[in-house]
Amino acid sequence: PARRTKQEEHRSSAMDAVVIVSYGALGPLLGKLNTLLADECARLRGVRSEILSLKSELSNMQAALHKYASLENPDIQVKAWIAELRELAYDIEDCIDKFTHQLGADDVQPGTSGIKEFFKNTAQRLKTLGSRHKLAAEIKELNARVISVRDLKNSYKLDDIFCGSSNNNASVDPRLAALFAEENHLVGIDGPRDELVNWLDAESRSMKHRKVLSIVGFGGLGKTTLANEVYRRVKVHFDCHAFVSVSQKPDMKKIFKDIIHDMRIKDEFLKAIDTWDERKFIEKLRELLLDKRYLVIIDDVWSISAWEAIKVAFPENDYSSRIIVTTRSFDVGRSCCLNAIDSNYEMEPLSEVHSRRLFCKRIFSTEDGCPDSLQEVSRDILKKCRGLPLAIISISGLLANRPVIKEEWEKVKESIGFALDKNQSLEGMKSILSLSYNDLPNYLKICLLYLSIFPEDYIIEREMLLWRWIAEGFISEDRGQNLHDVAESYFYELINKSLVQPVDIGYD
């Protein structure tokens, strides 16, 4: 069983999911068109060619949707066209389902033979002939609508909008606040920070090998803040040190260049650095670090391939060097810590005490400044935040601009999801949580969005969810795996990416 987390609820309500929902609608529809092509009604004059044309047009539109799904903020015309396509897809599916039901009741039974059965089957075909001709007429009409929607896409010049949008989504890096947070403003960081500092120092004299520490957890838990606090405490004990952010689409040359600049190298070493390729950067970094005790923080690693490409630049010397990696993916965290001396640290949400302390400090500037009249509603608000520092900071910032009266706070409690969409003070939270969603492949986005049919805090049985995904047509067989196996792999991918929370495991 798993639970749909509040973080995921915030993200799904914040994101405009029209592209992915439409993409998910076309997959099952194309499968039904294939089934219809095999049906006897496809033998009617002109029907087969209409169905083939319908399938071809919808396949091309699905390819366009796949492209538009990469846009984080689709243009309003893109969304309008996609919404029209989605309604058309639903109408086509309704048409196919209706006639499949009508014709299915009178289908010829397999294996029947003989004169009696021949006349019976002929009578059944004549009985459904009217329905078959009606289907042919509706398919022709739907095909005309599909062509109209295709022409609309061309008249809107949506492909030009897509090309123009690809580089216009730049925004302020949401991790900057974590990197420059004042220490006295932080809450609940002392324990984890001291634990990791002790780990970094442990066996530093007897254990000379390079060690790697991965910090794993959902976006907004404070991984960057924790890594930065550890970095501040221990960097003075290393010959050279660097803190670099990777993000979803890593530019390796820029990452290596930032590391070198962070280490304050002499100008002679940096000669012609702008002309270096990736291989040259790796060679120079290995040369630089081979005989030094170094500390490097690699923040926000999204994929195993990114880690594999970066780690080769850091030689495994015997000077007690340390690397700290932060990531949202448990798979990435494990891949960073393959040696017995490495360690994987799973980031925990703030405790109830620390959550309240952070909340009160942000609004009232003191840890015990919350009035008695707001104690209960503040507890309910904090329960919705689930110990996520980013959520607490964002919601407290929203409340700080409102009258300190119970009625106002009750409104915020009841409309936190809506406020996330509308209030500018929550943009930082939206941008960080949206990164996890945008990083998903389309097939996982569809499965994740489906969880919004369940209420908040609902315990979702795995098997029930897998079969629902399959019934909706979200799952396709892959490399010899059956549908259930593929659906199960999607389920565990969402858990590994910290988007679904496992709450219980069966005895078997």
Short mmCIF file of C-alpha atoms in Angstrom, two decimals:
data_model
loop_
_atom_site.label_atom_id
_atom_site.label_comp_id
_atom_site.label_asym_id
_atom_site.label_seq_id
_atom_site.Cartn_x
_atom_site.Cartn_y
_atom_site.Cartn_z
CA PRO A 1 0.00 0.00 0.00
CA ALA A 2 1.04 3.59 -0.53
CA ARG A 3 -0.23 7.03 0.31
CA ARG A 4 -0.76 9.94 -2.02
CA THR A 5 1.45 12.53 -0.34
CA LYS A 6 0.45 16.12 0.27
CA GLN A 7 3.50 17.26 -1.67
CA GLU A 8 2.23 15.37 -4.71
CA GLU A 9 -1.25 16.85 -4.23
CA HIS A 10 0.19 20.37 -4.20
CA ARG A 11 2.21 19.66 -7.27
CA SER A 12 -0.59 18.09 -9.28
CA SER A 13 -2.99 20.92 -8.46
CA ALA A 14 -0.34 23.52 -9.30
CA MET A 15 0.64 22.03 -12.64
CA ASP A 16 -1.55 22.49 -15.72
CA ALA A 17 -2.02 18.81 -16.55
CA VAL A 18 -4.04 19.29 -19.74
CA VAL A 19 -1.20 18.05 -21.97
CA ILE A 20 -0.56 14.83 -20.08
CA VAL A 21 -4.26 14.03 -19.61
CA SER A 22 -4.79 14.39 -23.36
CA TYR A 23 -1.69 12.31 -24.09
CA GLY A 24 -3.07 9.60 -21.81
CA ALA A 25 -6.45 9.66 -23.57
CA LEU A 26 -4.97 8.99 -27.02
CA GLY A 27 -3.03 5.84 -26.07
CA PRO A 28 -6.09 3.64 -25.26
CA LEU A 29 -8.00 5.14 -28.20
CA LEU A 30 -5.38 4.07 -30.74
CA GLY A 31 -5.57 0.54 -29.30
CA LYS A 32 -9.35 0.49 -29.78
CA LEU A 33 -8.97 1.66 -33.39
CA ASN A 34 -6.66 -1.31 -34.01
CA THR A 35 -9.33 -3.63 -32.60
CA LEU A 36 -11.97 -1.97 -34.77
CA LEU A 37 -9.86 -2.55 -37.89
CA ALA A 38 -9.98 -6.27 -37.17
CA ASP A 39 -13.77 -6.22 -36.81
CA GLU A 40 -16.09 -7.30 -39.60
CA CYS A 41 -17.65 -3.82 -39.75
CA ALA A 42 -14.35 -2.58 -41.16
CA ARG A 43 -15.19 -4.54 -44.33
CA LEU A 44 -18.02 -2.13 -45.16
CA ARG A 45 -17.29 0.05 -48.18
CA GLY A 46 -15.08 3.00 -47.21
CA VAL A 47 -15.03 2.23 -43.49
CA ARG A 48 -11.59 0.65 -43.39
CA SER A 49 -9.97 3.58 -45.19
CA GLU A 50 -11.74 6.04 -42.83
CA ILE A 51 -10.50 4.16 -39.75
CA LEU A 52 -6.96 3.98 -41.14
CA SER A 53 -7.03 7.73 -41.84
CA LEU A 54 -8.38 8.39 -38.34
CA LYS A 55 -5.63 6.28 -36.78
CA SER A 56 -2.91 7.97 -38.84
CA GLU A 57 -4.03 11.50 -37.92
CA LEU A 58 -4.38 10.65 -34.22
CA SER A 59 -0.92 9.00 -34.17
CA ASN A 60 0.60 12.21 -35.54
CA MET A 61 -1.29 14.27 -32.97
CA GLN A 62 -0.04 11.99 -30.20
CA ALA A 63 3.51 12.65 -31.41
CA ALA A 64 2.80 16.41 -31.24
CA LEU A 65 1.46 16.01 -27.69
CA HIS A 66 4.62 14.15 -26.71
CA LYS A 67 6.59 17.18 -27.89
CA TYR A 68 4.34 19.72 -26.13
CA ALA A 69 4.57 17.72 -22.90
CA SER A 70 8.17 18.91 -22.54
CA LEU A 71 6.93 22.49 -22.07
CA GLU A 72 6.77 23.48 -18.40
CA ASN A 73 4.38 26.39 -19.11
CA PRO A 74 2.41 25.68 -22.30
CA ASP A 75 1.24 28.68 -24.32
CA ILE A 76 -2.49 29.50 -23.99
CA GLN A 77 -3.07 28.58 -27.66
CA VAL A 78 -1.31 25.25 -27.16
CA LYS A 79 -3.56 24.50 -24.19
CA ALA A 80 -6.69 25.53 -26.10
CA TRP A 81 -5.82 23.24 -29.01
CA ILE A 82 -4.96 20.34 -26.71
CA ALA A 83 -8.25 20.74 -24.81
CA GLU A 84 -10.15 20.53 -28.11
CA LEU A 85 -8.17 17.46 -29.13
CA ARG A 86 -8.90 15.81 -25.78
CA GLU A 87 -12.67 16.32 -26.14
CA LEU A 88 -12.49 14.92 -29.67
CA ALA A 89 -10.59 11.86 -28.42
CA TYR A 90 -13.27 11.25 -25.78
CA ASP A 91 -16.04 11.56 -28.42
CA ILE A 92 -14.28 9.05 -30.69
CA GLU A 93 -13.81 6.62 -27.80
CA ASP A 94 -17.49 6.98 -26.81
CA CYS A 95 -18.51 6.22 -30.40
CA ILE A 96 -16.34 3.10 -30.57
CA ASP A 97 -17.48 1.86 -27.14
CA LYS A 98 -21.15 2.36 -27.99
CA PHE A 99 -20.99 0.36 -31.21
CA THR A 100 -18.72 -2.29 -29.71
CA HIS A 101 -21.41 -2.83 -27.07
CA GLN A 102 -24.25 -2.92 -29.61
CA LEU A 103 -22.48 -5.24 -32.02
CA GLY A 104 -20.82 -7.38 -29.36
CA ALA A 105 -24.15 -8.72 -28.09
CA ASP A 106 -24.79 -10.29 -31.47
CA ASP A 107 -21.26 -11.35 -32.38
CA VAL A 108 -20.79 -14.71 -34.05
CA GLN A 109 -19.56 -17.32 -31.59
CA PRO A 110 -16.21 -18.86 -32.59
CA GLY A 111 -16.17 -22.48 -33.66
CA THR A 112 -19.78 -22.58 -34.92
CA SER A 113 -20.46 -24.53 -38.12
CA GLY A 114 -23.22 -26.23 -40.09
CA ILE A 115 -26.23 -25.02 -42.09
CA LYS A 116 -28.27 -24.06 -39.01
CA GLU A 117 -25.46 -21.98 -37.58
CA PHE A 118 -24.81 -20.38 -41.00
CA PHE A 119 -28.39 -19.09 -41.29
CA LYS A 120 -28.34 -17.97 -37.64
CA ASN A 121 -25.12 -16.02 -38.15
CA THR A 122 -26.41 -14.49 -41.38
CA ALA A 123 -29.55 -13.33 -39.57
CA GLN A 124 -27.45 -11.77 -36.81
CA ARG A 125 -25.33 -9.88 -39.35
CA LEU A 126 -28.46 -8.54 -41.08
CA LYS A 127 -29.86 -7.53 -37.70
CA THR A 128 -26.79 -5.40 -36.92
CA LEU A 129 -26.31 -4.08 -40.45
CA GLY A 130 -28.04 -0.80 -39.59
CA SER A 131 -25.73 -0.26 -36.61
CA ARG A 132 -22.72 -1.03 -38.77
CA HIS A 133 -23.73 1.52 -41.40
CA LYS A 134 -24.42 4.08 -38.67
CA LEU A 135 -20.93 3.47 -37.29
CA ALA A 136 -19.48 4.02 -40.77
CA ALA A 137 -21.28 7.38 -41.02
CA GLU A 138 -20.12 8.50 -37.55
CA ILE A 139 -16.51 7.45 -38.26
CA LYS A 140 -16.60 9.57 -41.41
CA GLU A 141 -17.95 12.56 -39.47
CA LEU A 142 -15.33 12.14 -36.72
CA ASN A 143 -12.60 11.93 -39.33
CA ALA A 144 -13.69 15.30 -40.68
CA ARG A 145 -13.48 16.75 -37.15
CA VAL A 146 -9.97 15.31 -36.70
CA ILE A 147 -8.81 16.96 -39.92
CA SER A 148 -10.38 20.23 -38.75
CA VAL A 149 -8.45 20.03 -35.44
CA ARG A 150 -5.25 19.26 -37.38
CA ASP A 151 -5.80 22.31 -39.61
CA LEU A 152 -6.44 24.40 -36.51
CA LYS A 153 -3.02 23.38 -35.17
CA ASN A 154 -1.40 24.56 -38.40
CA SER A 155 -3.33 27.85 -38.46
CA TYR A 156 -2.28 28.54 -34.85
CA LYS A 157 1.34 27.78 -35.89
CA LEU A 158 1.78 25.83 -32.67
CA ASP A 159 5.09 24.34 -33.76
CA ASP A 160 6.49 27.88 -34.05
CA ILE A 161 5.23 28.59 -30.52
CA PHE A 162 6.94 25.41 -29.30
CA CYS A 163 10.28 26.43 -30.83
CA GLY A 164 9.98 29.91 -29.36
CA SER A 165 9.10 28.59 -25.90
CA SER A 166 11.94 26.15 -25.50
CA ASN A 167 14.39 28.75 -24.23
CA ASN A 168 12.01 31.19 -22.57
CA ASN A 169 11.31 29.34 -19.34
CA ALA A 170 14.31 30.63 -17.45
CA SER A 171 13.62 31.50 -13.83
CA VAL A 172 15.48 32.29 -10.65
CA ASP A 173 17.19 29.18 -9.26
CA PRO A 174 14.94 28.15 -6.31
CA ARG A 175 17.95 26.73 -4.45
CA LEU A 176 19.63 30.11 -4.01
CA ALA A 177 17.66 30.83 -0.83
CA ALA A 178 18.95 27.60 0.71
CA LEU A 179 22.55 28.43 -0.17
CA PHE A 180 22.49 31.83 1.47
CA ALA A 181 20.16 31.21 4.43
CA GLU A 182 21.31 32.76 7.72
CA GLU A 183 22.22 30.11 10.28
CA ASN A 184 20.14 31.69 13.04
CA HIS A 185 17.03 31.40 10.84
CA LEU A 186 17.36 27.64 10.45
CA VAL A 187 15.32 25.20 12.55
CA GLY A 188 15.83 21.47 13.09
CA ILE A 189 19.12 21.41 11.20
CA ASP A 190 21.48 20.98 14.17
CA GLY A 191 20.98 17.25 14.74
CA PRO A 192 21.36 16.09 11.12
CA ARG A 193 24.21 18.56 10.53
CA ASP A 194 26.22 17.34 13.54
CA GLU A 195 25.58 13.70 12.59
CA LEU A 196 26.94 14.22 9.09
CA VAL A 197 29.88 16.32 10.29
CA ASN A 198 30.83 13.48 12.64
CA TRP A 199 30.57 10.99 9.80
CA LEU A 200 32.84 13.11 7.62
CA ASP A 201 35.43 13.35 10.41
CA ALA A 202 35.16 9.73 11.55
CA GLU A 203 38.27 7.66 10.88
CA SER A 204 39.80 10.60 9.04
CA ARG A 205 43.22 9.57 10.31
CA SER A 206 42.91 5.80 10.00
CA MET A 207 40.62 5.74 6.93
CA LYS A 208 42.43 7.61 4.18
CA HIS A 209 40.25 6.51 1.24
CA ARG A 210 37.85 8.87 -0.48
CA LYS A 211 34.32 8.60 0.96
CA VAL A 212 30.98 9.53 -0.61
CA LEU A 213 27.86 10.62 1.28
CA SER A 214 24.48 10.87 -0.46
CA ILE A 215 21.61 12.88 1.05
CA VAL A 216 18.29 11.67 -0.36
CA GLY A 217 14.79 13.12 -0.02
CA PHE A 218 11.86 14.86 -1.65
CA GLY A 219 12.17 18.38 -3.07
CA GLY A 220 11.73 21.00 -0.37
CA LEU A 221 12.91 18.82 2.54
CA GLY A 222 16.04 20.93 2.96
CA LYS A 223 18.75 18.74 1.40
CA THR A 224 20.60 21.72 -0.07
CA THR A 225 20.35 23.62 3.21
CA LEU A 226 21.70 20.65 5.18
CA ALA A 227 24.57 20.04 2.73
CA ASN A 228 25.46 23.72 2.82
CA GLU A 229 25.53 23.81 6.63
CA VAL A 230 27.82 20.78 6.72
CA TYR A 231 29.98 22.41 4.07
CA ARG A 232 30.30 25.62 6.11
CA ARG A 233 31.40 23.68 9.19
CA VAL A 234 34.04 21.41 7.69
CA LYS A 235 35.48 23.09 4.58
CA VAL A 236 38.30 24.76 6.54
CA HIS A 237 39.77 21.30 7.23
CA PHE A 238 40.31 20.55 3.51
CA ASP A 239 43.00 21.69 1.11
CA CYS A 240 40.39 22.71 -1.45
CA HIS A 241 36.62 22.63 -1.63
CA ALA A 242 33.72 23.39 -3.97
CA PHE A 243 29.91 23.51 -3.97
CA VAL A 244 28.20 23.00 -7.33
CA SER A 245 24.57 22.47 -8.41
CA VAL A 246 23.78 20.00 -11.19
CA SER A 247 19.99 20.18 -11.84
CA GLN A 248 17.92 18.32 -14.43
CA LYS A 249 19.83 19.17 -17.61
CA PRO A 250 23.47 19.28 -16.54
CA ASP A 251 26.00 21.27 -18.53
CA MET A 252 29.13 19.26 -17.72
CA LYS A 253 31.62 21.87 -18.90
CA LYS A 254 29.97 24.53 -16.75
CA ILE A 255 29.85 22.18 -13.73
CA PHE A 256 33.56 21.37 -13.99
CA LYS A 257 34.41 25.02 -14.61
CA ASP A 258 32.45 26.11 -11.51
CA ILE A 259 34.23 23.49 -9.39
CA ILE A 260 37.65 24.71 -10.53
CA HIS A 261 36.77 28.38 -9.90
CA ASP A 262 35.41 27.50 -6.45
CA MET A 263 38.78 26.00 -5.54
CA ARG A 264 40.57 29.33 -6.07
CA ILE A 265 43.29 28.05 -8.37
CA LYS A 266 46.23 30.12 -9.59
CA ASP A 267 45.77 31.95 -12.86
CA GLU A 268 48.38 29.84 -14.67
CA PHE A 269 46.23 26.74 -14.17
CA LEU A 270 43.19 28.50 -15.66
CA LYS A 271 44.96 29.51 -18.87
CA ALA A 272 42.70 28.95 -21.93
CA ILE A 273 40.00 27.38 -19.72
CA ASP A 274 37.27 28.63 -22.05
CA THR A 275 38.63 26.43 -24.84
CA TRP A 276 38.63 23.18 -22.84
CA ASP A 277 36.28 20.36 -23.76
CA GLU A 278 34.82 17.91 -21.20
CA ARG A 279 37.76 15.54 -21.46
CA LYS A 280 40.23 18.36 -20.83
CA PHE A 281 38.24 19.53 -17.79
CA ILE A 282 38.30 16.02 -16.31
CA GLU A 283 42.04 15.64 -16.94
CA LYS A 284 42.82 19.01 -15.33
CA LEU A 285 40.59 18.34 -12.31
CA ARG A 286 42.18 14.94 -11.69
CA GLU A 287 45.61 16.51 -12.01
CA LEU A 288 44.63 19.24 -9.55
CA LEU A 289 43.08 16.93 -6.92
CA LEU A 290 45.35 13.90 -7.12
CA ASP A 291 47.56 14.91 -4.17
CA LYS A 292 45.06 17.03 -2.18
CA ARG A 293 42.44 16.47 0.48
CA TYR A 294 39.32 17.83 -1.19
CA LEU A 295 35.66 18.33 -0.28
CA VAL A 296 33.07 18.65 -3.05
CA ILE A 297 29.30 19.10 -2.66
CA ILE A 298 27.39 18.01 -5.77
CA ASP A 299 23.88 19.33 -5.25
CA ASP A 300 20.67 18.15 -6.95
CA VAL A 301 21.78 15.17 -9.05
CA TRP A 302 18.82 13.82 -11.01
CA SER A 303 20.18 10.77 -12.81
CA ILE A 304 22.69 7.97 -12.43
CA SER A 305 24.21 8.92 -15.79
CA ALA A 306 24.90 12.46 -14.54
CA TRP A 307 26.67 11.09 -11.44
CA GLU A 308 28.69 8.63 -13.54
CA ALA A 309 29.84 11.48 -15.80
CA ILE A 310 30.81 13.73 -12.88
CA LYS A 311 32.49 11.28 -10.52
CA VAL A 312 35.30 10.40 -12.95
CA ALA A 313 36.76 13.87 -12.35
CA PHE A 314 37.50 13.05 -8.69
CA PRO A 315 40.45 10.71 -8.12
CA GLU A 316 40.27 8.09 -5.36
CA ASN A 317 43.36 9.33 -3.52
CA ASP A 318 44.45 8.49 0.05
CA TYR A 319 44.05 11.95 1.62
CA SER A 320 40.63 11.45 3.30
CA SER A 321 38.77 13.33 0.59
CA ARG A 322 34.98 13.61 0.82
CA ILE A 323 32.14 14.01 -1.70
CA ILE A 324 28.56 14.86 -0.69
CA VAL A 325 25.74 14.33 -3.19
CA THR A 326 22.13 15.50 -2.78
CA THR A 327 19.39 13.89 -4.84
CA ARG A 328 15.65 13.25 -4.94
CA SER A 329 16.11 9.74 -6.32
CA PHE A 330 16.85 6.75 -4.11
CA ASP A 331 18.33 4.94 -7.11
CA VAL A 332 20.80 7.79 -7.67
CA GLY A 333 21.63 7.87 -3.94
CA ARG A 334 22.41 4.15 -3.94
CA SER A 335 24.52 4.42 -7.10
CA CYS A 336 26.71 7.04 -5.39
CA CYS A 337 27.46 4.75 -2.44
CA LEU A 338 28.61 1.44 -3.87
CA ASN A 339 31.62 1.07 -1.55
CA ALA A 340 31.27 -0.21 2.01
CA ILE A 341 32.81 2.96 3.45
CA ASP A 342 30.25 5.22 1.71
CA SER A 343 26.96 6.22 3.35
CA ASN A 344 23.40 6.97 2.24
CA TYR A 345 21.51 9.46 4.45
CA GLU A 346 17.72 9.62 4.06
CA MET A 347 16.41 13.10 4.84
CA GLU A 348 13.49 13.16 7.29
CA PRO A 349 10.71 15.79 7.54
CA LEU A 350 10.81 18.16 10.50
CA SER A 351 9.35 16.88 13.75
CA GLU A 352 6.14 18.40 15.07
CA VAL A 353 8.14 20.48 17.58
CA HIS A 354 10.56 21.81 14.98
CA SER A 355 7.75 22.44 12.49
CA ARG A 356 5.92 24.63 15.02
CA ARG A 357 9.14 26.41 15.98
CA LEU A 358 9.90 27.30 12.34
CA PHE A 359 6.30 28.31 11.70
CA CYS A 360 6.12 30.66 14.70
CA LYS A 361 9.55 32.21 14.10
CA ARG A 362 8.56 33.08 10.55
CA ILE A 363 5.26 34.74 11.51
CA PHE A 364 5.75 36.04 15.06
CA SER A 365 9.58 36.27 15.24
CA THR A 366 9.49 34.14 18.41
CA GLU A 367 9.02 30.42 18.93
CA ASP A 368 6.08 30.79 21.33
CA GLY A 369 4.31 33.85 19.91
CA CYS A 370 1.21 32.12 18.51
CA PRO A 371 -1.98 33.37 20.29
CA ASP A 372 -4.16 30.80 22.07
CA SER A 373 -7.02 31.49 19.64
CA LEU A 374 -4.87 30.30 16.72
CA GLN A 375 -3.32 27.22 18.33
CA GLU A 376 -5.79 24.71 16.90
CA VAL A 377 -5.94 26.09 13.36
CA SER A 378 -2.15 26.44 13.26
CA ARG A 379 -1.85 22.75 14.21
CA ASP A 380 -4.16 21.84 11.32
CA ILE A 381 -2.14 23.97 8.89
CA LEU A 382 1.12 22.40 10.05
CA LYS A 383 -0.41 18.94 9.64
CA LYS A 384 -1.02 19.77 5.99
CA CYS A 385 2.61 20.87 5.62
CA ARG A 386 3.77 17.42 6.86
CA GLY A 387 7.10 18.66 8.17
CA LEU A 388 8.23 19.95 4.77
CA PRO A 389 10.37 23.04 5.55
CA LEU A 390 9.66 24.62 2.18
CA ALA A 391 5.90 24.24 2.69
CA ILE A 392 6.07 25.69 6.23
CA ILE A 393 8.13 28.68 5.09
CA SER A 394 5.84 29.32 2.11
CA ILE A 395 2.58 29.05 4.07
CA SER A 396 3.92 31.12 6.98
CA GLY A 397 4.95 33.80 4.47
CA LEU A 398 1.40 33.81 3.16
CA LEU A 399 -0.09 34.07 6.66
CA ALA A 400 2.33 36.83 7.69
CA ASN A 401 0.58 39.13 5.19
CA ARG A 402 -2.90 38.45 6.59
CA PRO A 403 -4.73 39.68 9.68
CA VAL A 404 -3.89 37.55 12.74
CA ILE A 405 -7.47 36.35 13.25
CA LYS A 406 -8.87 32.84 13.29
CA GLU A 407 -11.27 33.36 10.38
CA GLU A 408 -8.44 34.37 8.03
CA TRP A 409 -6.30 31.41 9.03
CA GLU A 410 -9.25 29.06 8.59
CA LYS A 411 -9.60 30.29 5.01
CA VAL A 412 -5.94 29.51 4.35
CA LYS A 413 -6.26 26.06 5.93
CA GLU A 414 -9.23 25.20 3.72
CA SER A 415 -7.71 26.54 0.53
CA ILE A 416 -4.00 25.77 0.69
CA GLY A 417 -4.14 23.96 -2.67
CA PHE A 418 -5.97 26.88 -4.33
CA ALA A 419 -3.62 29.40 -2.70
CA LEU A 420 -0.66 27.53 -4.16
CA ASP A 421 -1.98 28.35 -7.63
CA LYS A 422 -2.85 31.99 -7.01
CA ASN A 423 -0.45 33.50 -4.48
CA GLN A 424 2.89 34.88 -5.63
CA SER A 425 4.53 34.23 -2.25
CA LEU A 426 4.26 30.49 -2.94
CA GLU A 427 6.04 30.59 -6.30
CA GLY A 428 9.25 29.19 -4.77
CA MET A 429 7.42 26.16 -3.46
CA LYS A 430 5.69 25.62 -6.81
CA SER A 431 8.93 25.83 -8.77
CA ILE A 432 10.77 23.34 -6.55
CA LEU A 433 7.96 20.78 -6.36
CA SER A 434 7.26 21.15 -10.09
CA LEU A 435 10.82 20.04 -10.87
CA SER A 436 10.01 16.53 -9.64
CA TYR A 437 6.94 16.38 -11.87
CA ASN A 438 8.65 17.82 -14.95
CA ASP A 439 11.47 15.29 -14.62
CA LEU A 440 9.07 12.36 -15.09
CA PRO A 441 8.64 10.63 -18.45
CA ASN A 442 5.13 11.00 -19.89
CA TYR A 443 4.04 7.48 -18.97
CA LEU A 444 4.79 8.18 -15.29
CA LYS A 445 3.14 11.61 -15.38
CA ILE A 446 -0.10 9.96 -16.52
CA CYS A 447 0.05 7.37 -13.73
CA LEU A 448 0.88 9.99 -11.10
CA LEU A 449 -1.92 12.37 -12.15
CA TYR A 450 -4.36 9.46 -11.87
CA LEU A 451 -3.76 9.47 -8.10
CA SER A 452 -5.76 12.70 -7.86
CA ILE A 453 -8.97 10.60 -7.93
CA PHE A 454 -8.13 9.51 -4.36
CA PRO A 455 -8.82 11.75 -1.33
CA GLU A 456 -5.99 13.25 0.72
CA ASP A 457 -4.40 10.72 3.15
CA TYR A 458 -6.15 7.82 1.42
CA ILE A 459 -4.36 4.47 1.72
CA ILE A 460 -4.02 3.11 -1.82
CA GLU A 461 -3.71 -0.66 -2.27
CA ARG A 462 -1.01 -1.42 -4.80
CA GLU A 463 -2.82 -4.19 -6.69
CA MET A 464 -6.01 -2.18 -7.03
CA LEU A 465 -4.03 0.77 -8.38
CA LEU A 466 -2.06 -1.35 -10.88
CA TRP A 467 -5.19 -2.90 -12.36
CA ARG A 468 -6.84 0.52 -12.58
CA TRP A 469 -3.85 1.83 -14.53
CA ILE A 470 -4.09 -1.17 -16.85
CA ALA A 471 -7.86 -0.76 -17.31
CA GLU A 472 -7.38 2.92 -18.19
CA GLY A 473 -4.93 1.93 -20.94
CA PHE A 474 -1.93 3.67 -19.35
CA ILE A 475 0.26 0.55 -19.46
CA SER A 476 1.82 -1.09 -22.52
CA GLU A 477 3.67 -4.40 -22.67
CA ASP A 478 7.42 -3.90 -22.79
CA ARG A 479 10.22 -6.29 -23.82
CA GLY A 480 8.41 -9.49 -22.89
CA GLN A 481 7.02 -8.14 -19.61
CA ASN A 482 3.29 -8.50 -19.13
CA LEU A 483 1.06 -5.53 -18.32
CA HIS A 484 1.06 -6.22 -14.58
CA ASP A 485 4.86 -6.38 -14.39
CA VAL A 486 5.20 -3.09 -16.28
CA ALA A 487 2.59 -1.40 -14.04
CA GLU A 488 4.41 -2.68 -10.95
CA SER A 489 7.70 -1.24 -12.22
CA TYR A 490 5.98 2.16 -12.69
CA PHE A 491 4.68 1.98 -9.10
CA TYR A 492 8.17 1.41 -7.70
CA GLU A 493 9.63 4.14 -9.92
CA LEU A 494 7.25 6.65 -8.30
CA ILE A 495 8.32 5.43 -4.85
CA ASN A 496 12.01 5.69 -5.76
CA LYS A 497 11.45 9.25 -6.93
CA SER A 498 9.78 10.13 -3.59
CA LEU A 499 6.45 10.97 -5.25
CA VAL A 500 4.50 8.12 -3.65
CA GLN A 501 4.92 7.28 0.03
CA PRO A 502 4.99 3.59 1.02
CA VAL A 503 3.15 3.10 4.31
CA ASP A 504 2.94 -0.68 4.71
CA ILE A 505 4.49 -3.85 3.32
CA GLY A 506 2.69 -7.23 3.36
CA TYR A 507 4.10 -10.16 5.27
CA ASP A 508 4.89 -11.88 1.95
#
